[in-house]
Short mmCIF file of C-alpha atoms in Angstrom, two decimals:
data_model
loop_
_atom_site.label_atom_id
_atom_site.label_comp_id
_atom_site.label_asym_id
_atom_site.label_seq_id
_atom_site.Cartn_x
_atom_site.Cartn_y
_atom_site.Cartn_z
CA MET A 24 23.94 109.11 124.57
CA SER A 25 27.32 108.62 122.92
CA VAL A 26 29.62 105.93 124.26
CA ASN A 27 33.32 105.66 123.53
CA THR A 28 33.81 102.26 121.91
CA ALA A 29 37.37 102.81 120.69
CA ALA A 30 39.93 100.19 121.62
CA LEU A 31 42.11 101.08 124.59
CA THR A 32 45.45 102.60 123.75
CA ASP A 33 48.71 101.01 124.82
CA SER A 34 49.17 103.71 127.47
CA GLU A 35 45.65 103.08 128.88
CA ILE A 36 46.29 99.34 129.03
CA LYS A 37 49.59 99.92 130.81
CA GLU A 38 48.04 102.37 133.29
CA TRP A 39 44.92 100.42 134.24
CA PHE A 40 45.98 96.79 133.79
CA ASN A 41 49.76 96.39 133.82
CA SER A 42 50.93 98.95 136.39
CA PRO A 43 49.90 97.98 139.92
CA GLY A 44 52.52 100.35 141.30
CA GLU A 45 55.58 99.77 143.42
CA VAL A 46 55.09 98.20 146.83
CA PRO A 47 56.86 100.29 149.48
CA PRO A 48 59.79 98.60 151.25
CA ASN A 49 58.94 96.38 154.24
CA THR A 50 55.26 96.35 153.32
CA PHE A 51 52.82 93.47 152.94
CA GLU A 52 49.79 94.20 150.78
CA ILE A 53 46.56 92.24 151.33
CA ALA A 54 43.71 91.52 148.93
CA LEU A 55 40.69 89.64 150.29
CA VAL A 56 38.60 87.41 148.01
CA LEU A 57 35.38 86.46 149.81
CA GLY A 58 33.28 83.54 148.61
CA GLY A 59 29.53 83.14 148.80
CA THR A 60 26.83 80.90 150.35
CA VAL A 61 24.93 81.81 153.51
CA SER A 62 26.73 79.75 156.16
CA ALA A 63 30.15 80.59 154.71
CA GLY A 64 29.15 84.25 154.67
CA ALA A 65 28.43 84.16 158.40
CA TYR A 66 31.75 82.42 159.06
CA THR A 67 33.61 84.94 156.88
CA ALA A 68 31.97 87.80 158.80
CA GLY A 69 33.55 86.52 162.01
CA ALA A 70 36.93 86.13 160.32
CA LEU A 71 36.75 89.69 158.98
CA ASP A 72 35.80 91.06 162.38
CA PHE A 73 38.84 89.35 163.91
CA LEU A 74 41.12 90.53 161.09
CA ILE A 75 40.07 94.15 161.64
CA GLU A 76 40.57 93.76 165.40
CA ALA A 77 44.04 92.29 164.82
CA LEU A 78 45.08 95.01 162.37
CA ASP A 79 43.83 97.69 164.77
CA ALA A 80 45.94 96.14 167.53
CA TRP A 81 48.89 95.94 165.10
CA THR A 82 48.62 99.68 164.39
CA ASP A 83 48.30 100.56 168.08
CA MET A 84 51.36 98.46 168.90
CA ARG A 85 53.46 100.15 166.21
CA ASP A 86 52.36 103.59 167.37
CA ALA A 87 53.23 102.75 170.97
CA ALA A 88 56.67 101.43 169.95
CA GLY A 89 57.75 104.80 168.60
CA ALA A 90 60.94 105.00 166.54
CA SER A 91 61.78 101.28 166.81
CA PRO A 92 58.49 99.46 166.20
CA VAL A 93 58.25 95.71 166.54
CA PRO A 94 57.40 94.25 164.12
CA ARG A 95 59.13 96.55 161.66
CA HIS A 96 57.02 95.99 158.56
CA ASN A 97 53.75 97.56 157.50
CA VAL A 98 50.48 96.07 156.28
CA VAL A 99 48.16 97.60 153.68
CA LEU A 100 44.66 96.33 152.93
CA ARG A 101 44.35 97.23 149.25
CA LEU A 102 41.32 95.41 147.82
CA ILE A 103 38.26 93.37 148.86
CA ALA A 104 36.34 91.32 146.31
CA GLY A 105 33.21 89.34 147.11
CA THR A 106 30.31 87.43 145.68
CA SER A 107 26.90 86.73 147.22
CA GLY A 108 27.43 86.40 150.99
CA GLY A 109 31.04 87.44 150.45
CA GLY A 110 29.76 90.53 148.63
CA VAL A 111 27.57 91.37 151.62
CA ASN A 112 30.63 91.14 153.85
CA THR A 113 32.55 93.34 151.41
CA ALA A 114 29.84 95.99 151.73
CA ILE A 115 29.80 95.73 155.55
CA ALA A 116 33.57 96.14 155.74
CA ALA A 117 33.60 99.05 153.30
CA ARG A 118 31.25 101.06 155.51
CA ALA A 119 32.36 99.87 158.96
CA LEU A 120 36.08 100.50 158.43
CA ALA A 121 35.44 104.23 158.82
CA TYR A 122 34.17 103.81 162.39
CA ASP A 123 35.15 102.46 165.79
CA PHE A 124 32.94 99.52 166.81
CA PRO A 125 33.08 96.67 169.36
CA HIS A 126 34.53 93.35 168.25
CA VAL A 127 32.95 90.01 169.07
CA ALA A 128 34.43 86.96 170.77
CA ARG A 129 32.75 83.84 172.13
CA ALA A 130 32.25 85.44 175.56
CA THR A 131 31.00 88.83 174.27
CA PRO A 132 27.56 89.69 175.76
CA ALA A 133 24.84 89.92 173.12
CA VAL A 134 24.03 93.53 174.05
CA ILE A 135 27.60 94.53 173.16
CA ALA A 136 27.77 92.29 170.10
CA ALA A 137 24.71 94.00 168.66
CA GLY A 138 26.85 97.09 168.05
CA ASN A 139 29.07 95.11 165.70
CA PRO A 140 27.87 95.44 162.07
CA PHE A 141 29.03 91.94 161.06
CA TYR A 142 27.27 90.27 164.00
CA ASP A 143 24.16 92.41 163.72
CA THR A 144 23.75 91.71 159.99
CA TRP A 145 24.33 87.97 160.05
CA ILE A 146 22.88 87.02 163.45
CA ASN A 147 20.13 89.55 164.11
CA GLN A 148 18.89 90.23 160.57
CA LEU A 149 19.77 87.56 158.00
CA SER A 150 17.93 84.72 159.72
CA LEU A 151 15.65 82.17 158.06
CA ASP A 152 12.37 82.87 159.87
CA PRO A 153 11.70 86.32 158.36
CA MET A 154 12.75 85.03 154.93
CA LEU A 155 9.78 82.61 155.07
CA ARG A 156 7.21 85.29 155.87
CA THR A 157 4.75 86.53 153.24
CA ASP A 158 4.62 90.25 154.02
CA ASP A 159 6.30 90.93 150.67
CA LEU A 160 3.04 89.69 149.09
CA ASP A 161 0.70 91.72 151.32
CA VAL A 162 0.86 94.77 149.04
CA PRO A 163 -2.10 94.97 146.58
CA GLY A 164 -1.01 93.85 143.15
CA ALA A 165 2.21 92.28 144.39
CA THR A 166 3.44 89.17 142.59
CA ALA A 167 5.90 86.54 143.73
CA VAL A 168 9.36 87.12 142.24
CA SER A 169 11.34 84.85 144.54
CA PHE A 170 10.90 81.90 146.85
CA LEU A 171 12.34 83.73 149.87
CA ASN A 172 11.20 87.09 151.23
CA GLY A 173 13.52 89.75 149.82
CA ASN A 174 12.43 92.38 152.36
CA VAL A 175 14.93 90.83 154.77
CA ILE A 176 17.77 91.63 152.38
CA ASP A 177 16.41 95.16 151.91
CA ARG A 178 16.39 95.88 155.63
CA ALA A 179 19.82 94.35 156.22
CA ALA A 180 21.34 96.28 153.32
CA ALA A 181 19.84 99.53 154.61
CA GLY A 182 21.46 98.88 157.99
CA VAL A 183 24.82 98.11 156.39
CA THR A 184 25.02 101.25 154.25
CA THR A 185 23.84 103.60 157.01
CA PHE A 186 25.99 102.08 159.77
CA SER A 187 27.85 104.61 161.87
CA THR A 188 29.06 105.14 165.42
CA PRO A 189 29.82 108.37 167.30
CA ALA A 190 33.56 107.85 166.74
CA LEU A 191 35.40 107.80 163.42
CA LYS A 192 38.49 105.58 163.53
CA PRO A 193 41.41 106.36 161.22
CA ARG A 194 43.02 103.13 160.03
CA ARG A 195 46.42 103.69 158.45
CA TYR A 196 46.51 100.17 157.05
CA LEU A 197 43.74 101.03 154.58
CA ALA A 198 44.92 101.76 151.05
CA GLU A 199 44.15 105.17 149.63
CA PRO A 200 41.66 104.28 148.23
CA LEU A 201 40.42 100.87 149.33
CA ARG A 202 39.10 99.20 146.18
CA LEU A 203 36.07 96.89 146.04
CA ILE A 204 34.83 94.42 143.44
CA LEU A 205 31.31 92.96 143.68
CA THR A 206 30.50 90.10 141.32
CA LEU A 207 27.07 90.00 139.70
CA THR A 208 24.98 87.76 137.47
CA ASN A 209 23.70 90.01 134.70
CA LEU A 210 20.31 88.63 133.59
CA ASN A 211 20.31 90.70 130.39
CA GLY A 212 23.93 89.89 129.70
CA ILE A 213 26.53 91.85 127.76
CA ALA A 214 26.82 91.09 124.04
CA TYR A 215 30.32 90.66 122.63
CA ARG A 216 31.29 90.34 118.97
CA ILE A 217 34.74 88.96 118.17
CA GLY A 218 36.07 89.59 114.67
CA PHE A 219 38.46 87.21 112.91
CA ASN A 220 40.72 87.66 109.88
CA ASP A 221 39.08 87.96 106.49
CA VAL A 222 38.99 84.71 104.49
CA GLN A 223 39.18 84.18 100.76
CA LEU A 224 36.01 82.80 99.17
CA PRO A 225 36.32 80.00 96.55
CA GLY A 226 34.72 82.16 93.86
CA GLY A 227 36.82 85.19 94.65
CA GLY A 228 36.45 88.01 97.09
CA THR A 229 36.69 87.92 100.86
CA ALA A 230 34.36 87.48 103.79
CA SER A 231 34.69 88.75 107.34
CA LEU A 232 34.13 86.15 110.02
CA HIS A 233 32.94 86.93 113.52
CA GLU A 234 31.55 85.19 116.55
CA SER A 235 28.93 86.69 118.87
CA TYR A 236 28.04 85.64 122.40
CA VAL A 237 26.34 87.02 125.51
CA ASP A 238 28.26 87.04 128.80
CA HIS A 239 26.16 86.95 131.98
CA ALA A 240 29.14 87.02 134.35
CA ASP A 241 29.54 90.61 135.49
CA HIS A 242 31.12 92.72 138.20
CA ALA A 243 31.19 96.29 139.48
CA ARG A 244 34.19 98.21 140.80
CA PHE A 245 34.21 100.79 143.60
CA ALA A 246 36.78 102.91 145.41
CA VAL A 247 36.24 103.93 149.04
CA VAL A 248 37.80 107.22 150.16
CA TYR A 249 37.86 107.35 153.96
CA PRO A 250 37.87 110.57 156.03
CA GLY A 251 41.21 112.30 155.64
CA GLN A 252 42.01 110.52 152.36
CA THR A 253 41.99 111.89 148.81
CA LEU A 254 41.62 110.38 145.34
CA ASP A 255 42.56 112.51 142.36
CA SER A 256 42.37 109.94 139.56
CA PRO A 257 39.98 107.01 140.02
CA ARG A 258 39.90 104.17 137.52
CA PRO A 259 37.60 105.04 134.60
CA ASP A 260 35.43 102.00 135.37
CA GLU A 261 34.91 102.47 139.11
CA MET A 262 32.42 104.39 141.24
CA VAL A 263 33.72 106.33 144.24
CA LEU A 264 32.25 106.19 147.76
CA GLY A 265 33.01 108.78 150.41
CA PHE A 266 31.93 110.05 153.81
CA GLY A 267 30.56 113.44 154.76
CA ASN A 268 30.44 116.25 152.22
CA ALA A 269 33.73 115.59 150.44
CA ARG A 270 33.56 116.29 146.69
CA LEU A 271 34.72 113.26 144.75
CA ALA A 272 35.15 112.33 141.10
CA GLN A 273 32.77 109.65 139.75
CA PRO A 274 30.76 109.60 142.99
CA ILE A 275 28.10 107.11 144.01
CA ASP A 276 26.08 107.53 147.20
CA TRP A 277 25.59 104.81 149.78
CA PRO A 278 21.89 104.19 148.95
CA SER A 279 22.88 103.54 145.31
CA PHE A 280 25.75 101.31 146.42
CA ARG A 281 23.19 99.40 148.48
CA GLN A 282 21.54 98.21 145.26
CA PHE A 283 24.80 96.59 144.12
CA ALA A 284 25.24 94.93 147.52
CA MET A 285 21.75 93.46 147.18
CA GLY A 286 22.44 92.55 143.56
CA THR A 287 25.44 90.38 144.43
CA ALA A 288 23.24 88.51 146.95
CA ALA A 289 20.43 87.88 144.44
CA PHE A 290 20.01 84.55 142.69
CA PRO A 291 17.21 83.21 140.45
CA ILE A 292 14.17 81.88 142.31
CA GLY A 293 15.83 82.26 145.73
CA PHE A 294 15.99 86.07 146.12
CA PRO A 295 14.53 88.83 143.94
CA PRO A 296 16.57 90.37 141.11
CA ARG A 297 17.77 93.96 141.43
CA ARG A 298 17.78 96.67 138.77
CA LEU A 299 21.22 98.31 138.60
CA SER A 300 22.42 101.36 136.69
CA ARG A 301 25.91 102.56 135.80
CA PRO A 302 27.80 104.03 132.82
CA LEU A 303 27.93 101.72 129.80
CA GLU A 304 31.49 102.81 129.14
CA HIS A 305 32.62 100.78 132.16
CA TYR A 306 32.53 97.75 129.86
CA ARG A 307 35.25 99.31 127.72
CA TYR A 308 37.67 98.33 130.48
CA ARG A 309 36.86 94.61 130.57
CA VAL A 310 39.35 91.88 129.78
CA VAL A 311 37.86 89.44 127.28
CA ALA A 312 39.61 86.26 126.17
CA VAL A 313 39.86 86.11 122.36
CA PRO A 314 40.53 82.77 120.62
CA GLY A 315 43.99 82.73 119.09
CA GLY A 316 45.48 85.25 121.47
CA ASN A 317 48.13 87.39 119.79
CA ASP A 318 48.66 84.98 116.90
CA PRO A 319 48.07 87.15 113.76
CA THR A 320 47.24 84.05 111.67
CA ARG A 321 44.14 83.18 113.72
#
């Protein structure tokens, strides 16, 4: 399989890295960066649930105000990035934002709260007791690959990526598309080779110097196209998620996306690793720091 390894052109760099686009007048754009760890993930889930509830109320208030809305500015949720527990919340939000679902407050009855994907994932599924069970070893020939039972993550991720309710809910504050970034630890790593200027040898001639290293810090990009939205030109390094039977460029289905959601939650010894697959050319669009910067003498 051939892979384009040519350096990006100036126009490609400008389009995909230096041109975020003009922000419309009277508009606030939001990007969410969600950190990891289990307890912080549960806390963040509640904060996200409240944020969605507040933005829904904001939209309803503007619609009810008619020609002279108060407040008079708009809000656009443009990007969500997450790692580990924050990545799980990113995946929950990506799916749930297409649907109407009940929000949770301190006084919400548990039977109602169970219909909330954030609450259901973090309270009803990602609990410690099932993570200590040994049913992941009850299959003949199974070997231990992690300290905690990864089946819990599998079941929770399946619930996240199949979540739906009878009612779709258009949310005009969602960017078209909403972009996602999930951080990953790549166990194989990506090899980089940095070339330096040729040097003169004492006996004559020149030698090319280079430095090689393997980077285990990784990430995957996605674009979510919600019902009623379109996306003509996705980024070359992102996979596109949709709903229903809409035909999309660079598509990925929700079961495949599930693997990336589980991958961001994996960590050595604690939870099992996940095998992920995507086009190698995505790495052509990575920013890599090169010693010397733009100095032509280094």
